[in-house]
């Protein structure tokens, strides 16, 4: 697919909805959380290792929509199979298709832009994706998880009422469009020192300070997140100052089941004497209904974060706090790794002010990458083990990738979500030249054998050495095809379709901390992502689309004892890892 096919087409209708048209919990376009009335009997926290009843109800409504779309994708993908449609009908029995999840890794703007290209390849709204890509796969997906830079991508699409990457591309370079970096405050350009940029930061300072004045702690994550809001939500007043993550519930695309459930991943901040790693971290997720963790089985309603609770209910009946879950702040929390590079810039703006002192005081052990939720919604809630979650006055969270798990797989490996296949889009910078080397996969695989991973099951993946030896960072691979290798795990994990960032038409191995991209660079990064997801628009393997259909159906074929088509056998021989490297040239 040529770049012109992506960008030189008629403009699609804008999908974005303003904050005022959503079910916003706050008013007056203020960043500050506010008092809000709530049900006297509302239960803000719960203790469970399963998804919420609200998620179950949403799935009941959305699953038929995604199943119908997935059926269309599968039917087209296997058009060359003998008895292809009959086979698809067996897999999609009673209209209940496989559950598809997508995980977009961290990696700053590299991950956001490259991931956008891969998502564009999955989206039937992208020009050419139905023929030269995997168009329709996105519409057939049930979950999409993002972390750090991947969270920026997921948040951009979800927060703008599930807009398309194609629509973003159509407007690249236009003033005040989504991802307009022309005057981005972190850009390495002459404009960064301009009076206009200084005024912009003063505006951010004033807006965020309202949260402090309302009596809530402010950290550098608030400034990073709110700054991102101006780039991600240009159609919302003051960069979405009053736009919250729980507002997703009111967006028409979400209510209609037209978007996958967006999940943003963060980690509990480590103790002062602790090094955060994949085998001891506590992974948190934000979804439109709840913030919580399958690790310690604690959940709090996202909409009412900031509310003082007692025994899981508001300390004062009918009195809650709303607006704490600012959308930009949620994005910033998942990507707080980016606060250190911008710390000097922000602190310089507040030099000698009370806010500078407040920012320094809220740093945990001198760390400037911590996002704070205060009061802690889990304080004095009974857990199986006493922990900081139940005793601390505030809940501290950090970047979702700080535990060396840059792929947000954990939410999609849960038994209660019953995901059949996960598309893992990896933009990690594991090597010296910023390419992935399978570290994120390996760490999550190993995690399941420690207490921290007692909630997940993950299929066998190669060590980093084997991964690199067989150049698996240059092509897609399938993990978990051989169900005989899954018998000793806690539950049957999804099959993982791993798609790494790799060079096709553009050197997409940019630095994680590169924050200045021209519109042309953005388009090239997105284009390369499209090609990486499709193996060069199927030029490297004309059968790849059919192979993706086989991967999606694998779990259902096994559980329902559906005969494997000859085409799938050939695909699995090429792409599946079963203890030896996939046999792909």
Coordinates of C-alpha atoms in Angstrom, one line a residue:
X1 CA 0.0 0.0 0.0
X2 CA 1.4 3.4 -1.0
X3 CA 1.4 6.2 1.5
X4 CA -0.9 8.2 -0.8
X5 CA -3.6 5.6 -0.3
X6 CA -3.6 6.3 3.4
X7 CA -3.6 10.1 3.3
X8 CA -4.8 11.4 0.0
X9 CA -8.5 10.5 0.2
X10 CA -11.7 12.4 0.9
X11 CA -12.1 13.4 4.5
X12 CA -14.1 11.0 6.7
X13 CA -16.8 12.4 9.1
X14 CA -15.3 13.5 12.4
X15 CA -16.1 10.9 15.0
X16 CA -15.1 13.0 18.0
X17 CA -17.7 14.1 20.5
X18 CA -17.2 17.1 22.7
X19 CA -16.9 16.7 26.5
X20 CA -20.2 18.6 26.9
X21 CA -22.0 16.0 24.8
X22 CA -20.7 13.1 26.8
X23 CA -21.8 12.0 30.3
X24 CA -19.3 14.3 32.0
X25 CA -19.2 14.0 35.8
X26 CA -17.8 17.5 36.3
X27 CA -18.8 21.0 35.3
X28 CA -17.3 24.4 34.4
X29 CA -14.5 22.7 32.4
X30 CA -12.3 22.6 35.5
X31 CA -9.5 20.2 36.2
X32 CA -10.3 20.1 39.9
X33 CA -12.3 17.1 41.3
X34 CA -15.6 18.3 42.8
X35 CA -18.2 17.3 45.3
X36 CA -21.0 15.3 43.7
X37 CA -24.1 13.6 44.9
X38 CA -24.3 9.8 44.7
X39 CA -26.5 7.0 45.7
X40 CA -26.7 6.6 49.5
X41 CA -26.2 2.8 49.2
X42 CA -23.4 3.0 46.5
X43 CA -20.6 0.4 46.9
X44 CA -17.5 2.1 45.7
X45 CA -15.1 -0.7 46.3
X46 CA -15.3 -4.5 45.9
X47 CA -13.1 -7.5 46.5
X48 CA -13.1 -10.0 43.7
X49 CA -10.9 -11.8 41.2
X50 CA -13.5 -11.5 38.4
X51 CA -14.7 -8.8 36.1
X52 CA -17.4 -6.5 37.3
X53 CA -21.2 -7.0 36.7
X54 CA -21.1 -3.8 34.6
X55 CA -18.5 -5.3 32.3
X56 CA -20.5 -8.5 32.0
X57 CA -23.6 -6.5 31.1
X58 CA -21.6 -4.5 28.5
X59 CA -20.3 -7.7 27.0
X60 CA -23.8 -9.0 26.7
X61 CA -24.6 -6.0 24.5
X62 CA -21.3 -5.6 22.7
X63 CA -20.3 -9.2 22.0
X64 CA -23.0 -9.8 19.3
X65 CA -21.8 -6.6 17.5
X66 CA -18.1 -7.7 17.5
X67 CA -19.1 -11.3 16.7
X68 CA -20.9 -10.2 13.6
X69 CA -18.0 -8.1 12.4
X70 CA -15.5 -10.9 13.2
X71 CA -17.7 -13.3 11.2
X72 CA -17.3 -11.0 8.2
X73 CA -13.6 -10.7 8.6
X74 CA -13.1 -14.5 9.0
X75 CA -15.3 -15.3 6.0
X76 CA -13.3 -13.0 3.7
X77 CA -10.0 -14.2 5.1
X78 CA -10.7 -17.9 4.3
X79 CA -12.3 -17.3 0.9
X80 CA -9.5 -19.4 -0.6
X81 CA -10.0 -22.3 1.9
X82 CA -11.8 -25.4 0.8
X83 CA -15.2 -25.3 2.5
X84 CA -14.0 -22.0 4.2
X85 CA -17.5 -20.6 5.0
X86 CA -18.7 -23.9 6.5
X87 CA -15.6 -24.0 8.7
X88 CA -16.2 -20.4 9.8
X89 CA -19.8 -21.2 10.7
X90 CA -18.6 -24.0 13.0
X91 CA -16.1 -21.6 14.7
X92 CA -18.8 -18.9 15.0
X93 CA -21.4 -21.2 16.4
X94 CA -24.6 -19.5 17.4
X95 CA -23.1 -16.1 16.5
X96 CA -20.8 -16.3 19.5
X97 CA -17.4 -15.8 18.0
X98 CA -13.9 -16.0 19.6
X99 CA -13.0 -13.2 22.0
X100 CA -10.2 -11.1 20.5
X101 CA -7.9 -8.8 22.5
X102 CA -5.3 -6.3 21.4
X103 CA -2.3 -5.2 23.5
X104 CA -0.3 -2.1 22.4
X105 CA 3.1 -1.8 24.1
X106 CA 4.8 1.2 25.6
X107 CA 7.5 3.1 23.8
X108 CA 6.5 6.8 23.7
X109 CA 5.5 8.3 20.4
X110 CA 7.2 5.4 18.6
X111 CA 4.6 3.1 20.1
X112 CA 1.7 5.5 19.6
X113 CA 2.5 6.1 16.0
X114 CA 3.7 2.7 15.0
X115 CA 0.8 1.1 16.9
X116 CA -1.6 3.5 15.1
X117 CA -0.3 2.0 11.8
X118 CA -1.0 -1.6 13.0
X119 CA -4.4 -0.6 14.3
X120 CA -5.1 1.1 10.9
X121 CA -4.2 -2.2 9.2
X122 CA -6.9 -3.9 11.4
X123 CA -9.6 -1.2 10.8
X124 CA -12.0 -1.5 7.8
X125 CA -12.3 2.3 7.9
X126 CA -8.7 2.6 6.6
X127 CA -8.6 3.0 2.9
X128 CA -7.2 -0.2 1.4
X129 CA -7.2 -2.2 4.6
X130 CA -9.9 -4.5 3.5
X131 CA -7.8 -5.7 0.5
X132 CA -4.2 -4.9 1.5
X133 CA -4.6 -5.3 5.3
X134 CA -6.6 -7.0 8.0
X135 CA -9.5 -4.6 7.9
X136 CA -12.4 -5.8 10.0
X137 CA -10.3 -7.4 12.7
X138 CA -10.5 -4.2 14.9
X139 CA -14.3 -4.2 14.6
X140 CA -14.3 -7.8 15.7
X141 CA -12.2 -7.2 18.8
X142 CA -13.6 -7.1 22.3
X143 CA -10.7 -5.7 24.3
X144 CA -7.9 -3.3 23.6
X145 CA -5.2 -2.6 26.3
X146 CA -2.5 0.1 26.2
X147 CA 0.5 1.0 28.3
X148 CA 2.5 4.2 28.3
X149 CA 2.8 5.2 24.6
X150 CA 0.3 2.5 23.7
X151 CA -2.0 4.0 26.3
X152 CA -1.8 7.3 24.4
X153 CA -3.0 5.6 21.3
X154 CA -5.8 3.7 22.9
X155 CA -6.9 6.8 24.8
X156 CA -6.8 9.0 21.7
X157 CA -9.1 6.6 19.8
X158 CA -11.4 5.8 22.7
X159 CA -11.7 9.4 24.0
X160 CA -12.6 10.7 20.6
X161 CA -15.6 8.4 20.4
X162 CA -13.5 5.7 18.7
X163 CA -12.3 7.8 15.8
X164 CA -10.2 6.1 13.2
X165 CA -6.5 6.4 12.5
X166 CA -7.5 7.2 8.9
X167 CA -9.4 10.2 10.1
X168 CA -6.3 11.4 12.1
X169 CA -4.1 10.9 9.1
X170 CA -6.5 12.9 6.9
X171 CA -6.0 15.9 9.3
X172 CA -2.3 15.6 10.0
X173 CA -0.5 18.9 9.7
X174 CA -3.7 20.9 10.3
X175 CA -3.8 23.4 13.1
X176 CA -5.5 22.1 16.3
X177 CA -6.0 18.6 14.9
X178 CA -5.4 15.4 16.8
X179 CA -1.7 14.9 17.3
X180 CA -0.8 18.4 16.1
X181 CA 2.8 18.6 17.4
X182 CA 3.6 21.9 15.7
X183 CA 3.6 23.8 19.0
X184 CA 3.9 20.8 21.3
X185 CA 5.4 22.0 24.6
X186 CA 8.0 19.2 24.8
X187 CA 9.2 19.5 21.3
X188 CA 12.9 20.1 20.7
X189 CA 12.5 23.2 18.6
X190 CA 13.0 26.9 18.7
X191 CA 9.3 27.4 19.5
X192 CA 9.9 25.6 22.8
X193 CA 11.5 28.8 24.1
X194 CA 8.9 31.1 22.6
X195 CA 6.7 33.4 24.7
X196 CA 3.7 31.5 23.3
X197 CA 5.0 28.3 24.8
X198 CA 5.6 30.0 28.1
X199 CA 2.1 31.3 28.1
X200 CA 0.8 27.8 27.3
X201 CA 2.6 26.4 30.3
X202 CA 1.2 29.1 32.5
X203 CA -2.3 28.1 31.3
X204 CA -1.5 24.5 32.2
X205 CA -0.2 25.6 35.6
X206 CA -3.4 27.6 36.3
X207 CA -5.7 24.7 35.3
X208 CA -3.9 22.0 37.2
X209 CA -3.5 24.2 40.3
X210 CA -7.2 24.1 40.7
X211 CA -6.8 20.5 41.8
X212 CA -4.4 21.5 44.5
X213 CA -6.6 24.4 45.7
X214 CA -9.5 21.9 46.0
X215 CA -7.4 20.0 48.5
X216 CA -6.0 17.1 46.4
X217 CA -2.3 16.3 45.9
X218 CA -0.7 17.3 42.6
X219 CA 2.3 15.7 41.0
X220 CA 4.2 16.1 37.8
X221 CA 2.0 13.4 36.3
X222 CA -0.9 15.8 36.4
X223 CA 1.1 18.3 34.2
X224 CA 2.3 15.7 31.8
X225 CA -1.2 14.2 31.5
X226 CA -3.0 17.4 31.1
X227 CA -0.5 18.6 28.5
X228 CA -1.1 15.4 26.5
X229 CA -4.8 16.1 26.7
X230 CA -4.4 19.2 24.5
X231 CA -2.8 17.0 21.8
X232 CA -5.1 14.1 22.1
X233 CA -8.4 15.9 22.6
X234 CA -8.2 19.2 20.7
X235 CA -12.0 19.4 20.3
X236 CA -12.6 19.4 24.1
X237 CA -12.5 22.6 26.2
X238 CA -9.1 23.3 27.9
X239 CA -7.6 20.1 26.6
X240 CA -10.3 18.0 28.2
X241 CA -9.8 19.5 31.7
X242 CA -13.2 18.1 32.9
X243 CA -13.2 15.1 30.6
X244 CA -12.8 11.9 32.6
X245 CA -12.0 8.3 31.8
X246 CA -15.4 7.2 33.2
X247 CA -17.0 9.5 30.6
X248 CA -16.3 6.8 28.1
X249 CA -19.4 5.1 29.4
X250 CA -21.5 7.9 27.8
X251 CA -19.9 7.9 24.3
X252 CA -22.2 6.6 21.6
X253 CA -19.6 4.2 20.1
X254 CA -19.1 2.6 23.5
X255 CA -22.8 2.4 24.4
X256 CA -23.4 0.8 21.0
X257 CA -20.7 -1.8 21.4
X258 CA -18.8 -0.3 18.4
X259 CA -15.5 -0.1 20.2
X260 CA -13.5 -2.6 22.1
X261 CA -13.3 -2.1 25.9
X262 CA -10.3 0.2 26.4
X263 CA -8.0 -0.7 29.3
X264 CA -5.0 1.4 30.5
X265 CA -2.3 -0.3 32.6
X266 CA -0.2 1.1 35.5
X267 CA 1.8 -0.3 38.3
X268 CA 1.8 0.2 42.1
X269 CA 4.8 2.3 43.0
X270 CA 7.5 0.3 44.7
X271 CA 8.5 0.7 48.3
X272 CA 11.6 2.7 49.0
X273 CA 13.7 -0.5 49.4
X274 CA 12.1 -2.4 46.5
X275 CA 13.2 -2.7 42.9
X276 CA 10.2 -3.0 40.7
X277 CA 10.2 -6.1 38.4
X278 CA 7.9 -8.5 36.6
X279 CA 7.9 -11.0 39.5
X280 CA 7.0 -8.7 42.3
X281 CA 4.9 -5.9 40.8
X282 CA 1.2 -5.2 41.3
X283 CA -0.4 -4.4 38.0
X284 CA -3.4 -2.1 38.0
X285 CA -5.8 -1.3 35.3
X286 CA -8.1 1.5 34.5
X287 CA -11.3 0.7 32.6
X288 CA -14.4 2.9 32.2
X289 CA -16.0 1.5 35.3
X290 CA -13.2 0.6 37.7
X291 CA -9.6 1.0 38.8
X292 CA -8.2 -2.1 40.3
X293 CA -6.0 -5.1 40.3
X294 CA -6.5 -8.8 39.7
X295 CA -3.3 -9.3 41.8
X296 CA -4.9 -8.3 45.1
X297 CA -8.5 -8.6 44.0
X298 CA -9.4 -5.0 44.9
X299 CA -11.5 -2.7 42.7
X300 CA -12.8 0.9 43.1
X301 CA -15.3 2.7 40.8
X302 CA -13.3 5.0 38.5
X303 CA -16.0 7.7 38.5
X304 CA -15.7 8.1 42.3
X305 CA -12.0 8.1 42.8
X306 CA -11.0 10.7 45.4
X307 CA -14.0 9.9 47.5
X308 CA -13.3 9.1 51.2
X309 CA -14.8 5.6 51.8
X310 CA -15.5 3.6 54.9
X311 CA -16.2 -0.2 54.6
X312 CA -16.4 0.4 50.8
X313 CA -19.1 3.1 50.9
X314 CA -18.8 6.9 51.0
X315 CA -17.8 8.1 54.4
X316 CA -20.7 10.6 54.2
X317 CA -23.7 8.9 52.6
X318 CA -24.7 10.5 49.3
X319 CA -21.5 12.6 49.2
X320 CA -18.9 11.6 46.6
X321 CA -16.0 13.2 44.7
X322 CA -16.2 13.2 40.9
X323 CA -13.6 14.2 38.3
X324 CA -10.5 12.8 39.8
X325 CA -10.1 10.4 36.9
X326 CA -9.2 13.1 34.4
X327 CA -8.6 11.4 31.0
X328 CA -5.2 13.1 30.6
X329 CA -4.2 12.2 34.1
X330 CA -5.0 8.5 33.4
X331 CA -2.8 8.6 30.3
X332 CA -0.1 10.3 32.2
X333 CA -0.2 7.8 35.0
X334 CA 0.4 4.9 32.6
X335 CA 3.3 6.9 31.1
X336 CA 4.8 8.5 34.1
X337 CA 8.2 7.4 32.9
X338 CA 8.1 10.6 30.8
X339 CA 7.9 12.9 33.8
X340 CA 11.7 13.0 34.5
X341 CA 12.6 14.4 31.1
X342 CA 10.1 17.3 31.5
X343 CA 10.7 17.9 35.2
X344 CA 13.2 20.8 34.7
X345 CA 10.8 22.5 32.3
X346 CA 7.8 22.3 34.6
X347 CA 9.6 23.1 37.8
X348 CA 11.2 26.1 36.2
X349 CA 7.8 27.5 35.5
X350 CA 6.9 27.2 39.2
X351 CA 10.3 28.3 40.6
X352 CA 9.9 30.0 44.0
X353 CA 6.1 29.3 44.2
X354 CA 4.2 27.3 46.8
X355 CA 3.3 24.9 44.0
X356 CA 7.0 24.0 43.5
X357 CA 7.1 23.1 47.1
X358 CA 4.0 21.0 46.8
X359 CA 5.3 19.1 43.8
X360 CA 8.5 18.3 45.6
X361 CA 6.7 17.2 48.7
X362 CA 4.5 14.8 46.8
X363 CA 7.5 13.0 45.2
X364 CA 7.8 9.6 46.7
X365 CA 11.4 9.2 48.0
X366 CA 12.5 11.9 45.6
X367 CA 10.8 10.2 42.6
X368 CA 9.0 12.4 40.1
X369 CA 7.3 9.6 38.2
X370 CA 4.5 8.9 40.8
X371 CA 0.8 9.5 40.3
X372 CA -1.2 9.9 43.5
X373 CA -4.8 8.9 44.4
X374 CA -5.8 10.4 47.7
X375 CA -7.6 9.4 49.7
X376 CA -6.7 5.7 49.0
X377 CA -10.0 4.0 48.1
X378 CA -8.7 0.7 49.5
X379 CA -7.7 1.9 52.9
X380 CA -9.2 -0.3 55.7
X381 CA -10.7 -2.6 53.2
X382 CA -10.3 -6.3 54.1
X383 CA -7.9 -8.2 51.9
X384 CA -6.5 -11.7 52.2
X385 CA -3.1 -10.2 53.2
X386 CA -2.4 -6.9 55.0
X387 CA -0.6 -4.6 52.6
X388 CA 0.0 -1.0 51.8
X389 CA -3.2 -1.0 49.8
X390 CA -5.2 -1.4 53.0
X391 CA -3.1 0.8 55.3
X392 CA -1.7 3.8 53.3
X393 CA -3.5 7.1 53.1
X394 CA -2.8 7.4 49.4
X395 CA -2.4 5.0 46.5
X396 CA 0.8 5.6 44.4
X397 CA 1.0 4.4 40.8
X398 CA 3.7 4.6 38.2
X399 CA 4.3 3.8 34.5
X400 CA 2.8 0.5 33.4
X401 CA 6.1 -0.6 31.9
X402 CA 8.4 0.1 34.9
X403 CA 8.2 -3.6 35.8
X404 CA 9.8 -4.6 32.5
X405 CA 6.5 -5.8 31.1
X406 CA 6.1 -3.3 28.3
X407 CA 3.3 -5.3 26.7
X408 CA 0.0 -4.9 28.6
X409 CA -0.9 -8.5 28.5
X410 CA -2.0 -9.1 32.1
X411 CA -5.6 -7.8 31.7
X412 CA -6.1 -10.1 28.7
X413 CA -4.7 -13.2 30.5
X414 CA -7.4 -13.3 33.1
X415 CA -9.6 -16.4 33.4
X416 CA -12.8 -14.3 33.8
X417 CA -12.2 -12.5 30.5
X418 CA -11.9 -15.7 28.6
X419 CA -9.9 -14.2 25.7
X420 CA -9.2 -16.6 22.8
X421 CA -6.5 -14.7 21.0
X422 CA -4.4 -11.6 21.8
X423 CA -2.6 -9.5 19.2
X424 CA 0.5 -8.3 21.0
X425 CA 1.9 -5.2 19.2
X426 CA 5.4 -4.7 20.5
X427 CA 7.3 -1.4 20.2
X428 CA 9.7 -1.9 23.1
X429 CA 13.2 -0.5 22.8
X430 CA 15.1 -3.5 24.2
X431 CA 18.1 -3.4 22.0
X432 CA 20.7 -0.6 21.7
X433 CA 19.1 0.5 18.4
X434 CA 15.6 0.6 19.8
X435 CA 14.1 -2.7 18.5
X436 CA 12.2 -5.3 20.6
X437 CA 13.9 -8.5 21.6
X438 CA 11.1 -10.4 23.3
X439 CA 11.8 -9.3 26.8
X440 CA 8.2 -8.2 27.5
X441 CA 6.9 -11.6 26.4
X442 CA 9.5 -13.6 28.4
X443 CA 8.9 -11.6 31.6
X444 CA 5.2 -12.1 31.5
X445 CA 5.5 -15.8 30.7
X446 CA 7.9 -16.2 33.7
X447 CA 5.7 -14.0 36.0
X448 CA 3.0 -16.7 36.1
X449 CA 5.3 -19.0 38.1
X450 CA 5.6 -16.4 41.0
X451 CA 3.0 -15.2 43.5
X452 CA 2.6 -11.9 41.6
X453 CA 1.4 -13.9 38.6
X454 CA -1.1 -16.2 40.3
X455 CA -3.9 -14.6 38.4
X456 CA -2.7 -15.2 34.9
X457 CA -1.8 -18.0 32.4
X458 CA 0.6 -17.4 29.5
X459 CA 1.7 -19.7 26.7
X460 CA 5.2 -20.8 26.2
X461 CA 7.5 -18.2 24.6
X462 CA 11.3 -18.4 23.8
X463 CA 14.0 -16.9 25.9
X464 CA 15.5 -13.6 24.7
X465 CA 18.5 -15.4 23.4
X466 CA 16.4 -17.8 21.3
X467 CA 14.1 -15.0 20.2
X468 CA 17.0 -13.0 18.8
X469 CA 18.9 -16.0 17.4
X470 CA 15.9 -16.8 15.2
X471 CA 15.2 -13.2 14.3
X472 CA 11.7 -13.3 15.7
X473 CA 11.8 -9.5 16.2
X474 CA 11.5 -9.2 12.4
X475 CA 8.3 -11.1 11.8
X476 CA 5.0 -12.2 13.4
X477 CA 4.9 -15.3 15.5
X478 CA 2.1 -17.3 17.1
X479 CA 2.5 -18.6 20.7
X480 CA 0.3 -21.2 22.3
X481 CA -0.8 -23.2 19.2
X482 CA 0.1 -26.5 20.8
X483 CA -2.6 -27.1 23.4
X484 CA -0.7 -30.0 24.9
X485 CA 1.8 -27.5 26.3
X486 CA -1.0 -25.7 28.2
X487 CA -2.3 -28.5 30.4
X488 CA -0.3 -27.6 33.6
X489 CA -1.2 -23.9 33.6
X490 CA -3.9 -22.5 35.9
X491 CA -6.3 -22.0 33.0
X492 CA -6.2 -22.1 29.2
X493 CA -4.5 -18.9 28.1
X494 CA -5.2 -17.1 24.8
X495 CA -3.1 -17.8 21.7
X496 CA -0.8 -14.8 21.4
X497 CA -0.1 -13.4 17.9
X498 CA 3.0 -11.4 18.4
X499 CA 3.7 -8.5 15.9
X500 CA 7.0 -6.6 16.5
X501 CA 8.0 -3.2 15.3
X502 CA 10.3 -3.8 12.3
X503 CA 11.5 -1.9 9.4
X504 CA 9.6 -2.0 6.1
X505 CA 9.4 1.4 4.5
X506 CA 10.7 3.6 7.3
X507 CA 13.3 3.3 10.2
X508 CA 10.7 3.2 12.9
X509 CA 13.2 2.5 15.7
X510 CA 13.1 6.1 17.0
X511 CA 14.1 7.0 20.5
X512 CA 11.5 6.5 23.2
X513 CA 12.2 10.1 24.3
X514 CA 11.8 11.6 20.8
X515 CA 8.9 13.9 21.2
X516 CA 9.1 16.0 18.1
X517 CA 7.7 14.6 14.9
X518 CA 6.7 16.4 11.7
X519 CA 3.4 15.5 10.0
X520 CA 5.5 13.7 7.4
X521 CA 7.4 11.7 10.0
X522 CA 4.1 10.8 11.7
X523 CA 2.6 9.5 8.5
X524 CA 5.7 7.4 7.7
X525 CA 5.7 5.9 11.2
X526 CA 2.1 5.0 10.7
X527 CA 2.7 3.6 7.2
X528 CA 5.5 1.4 8.4
X529 CA 3.3 0.1 11.2
X530 CA 0.7 -0.9 8.7
X531 CA 3.2 -2.8 6.7
X532 CA 4.7 -4.5 9.7
X533 CA 1.3 -5.8 10.7
X534 CA 0.6 -7.1 7.2
X535 CA 4.0 -8.5 6.3
X536 CA 4.5 -5.8 3.6
X537 CA 0.8 -5.8 2.5
X538 CA 1.0 -9.6 2.2
X539 CA 4.0 -9.4 -0.3
X540 CA 6.1 -11.6 2.1
X541 CA 3.2 -14.1 2.5
X542 CA 0.0 -13.9 0.4
X543 CA -1.6 -16.4 2.8
X544 CA -1.0 -14.3 6.0
X545 CA -4.6 -13.0 6.2
X546 CA -5.9 -16.6 6.2
X547 CA -3.2 -17.5 8.8
X548 CA -4.5 -14.8 11.1
X549 CA -8.0 -16.3 10.8
X550 CA -6.6 -19.7 11.8
X551 CA -5.0 -18.1 14.9
X552 CA -8.2 -16.4 15.9
X553 CA -10.1 -19.7 15.6
X554 CA -7.5 -21.9 17.2
X555 CA -9.0 -22.0 20.8
X556 CA -12.5 -22.7 19.5
X557 CA -11.3 -25.4 17.2
X558 CA -9.6 -27.2 20.0
X559 CA -12.4 -26.9 22.5
X560 CA -15.1 -27.9 20.0
X561 CA -12.9 -30.5 18.3
X562 CA -13.3 -28.8 14.9
X563 CA -11.2 -30.4 12.2
X564 CA -8.2 -28.2 11.4
X565 CA -8.3 -27.1 7.7
X566 CA -5.2 -28.0 5.6
X567 CA -4.6 -24.3 5.1
X568 CA -4.4 -23.8 8.9
X569 CA -1.9 -26.7 9.3
X570 CA 0.3 -25.0 6.8
X571 CA 0.0 -21.7 8.6
X572 CA 0.8 -23.1 12.0
X573 CA 3.8 -24.8 10.6
X574 CA 5.1 -21.5 9.5
X575 CA 4.2 -19.2 12.4
X576 CA 3.7 -21.3 15.6
X577 CA 6.4 -21.6 18.2
X578 CA 6.3 -25.0 19.9
X579 CA 9.6 -25.0 21.6
X580 CA 11.5 -24.5 18.4
X581 CA 11.6 -21.4 16.2
X582 CA 8.8 -20.9 13.6
X583 CA 9.8 -22.2 10.2
X584 CA 9.5 -18.9 8.4
X585 CA 12.0 -17.7 5.9

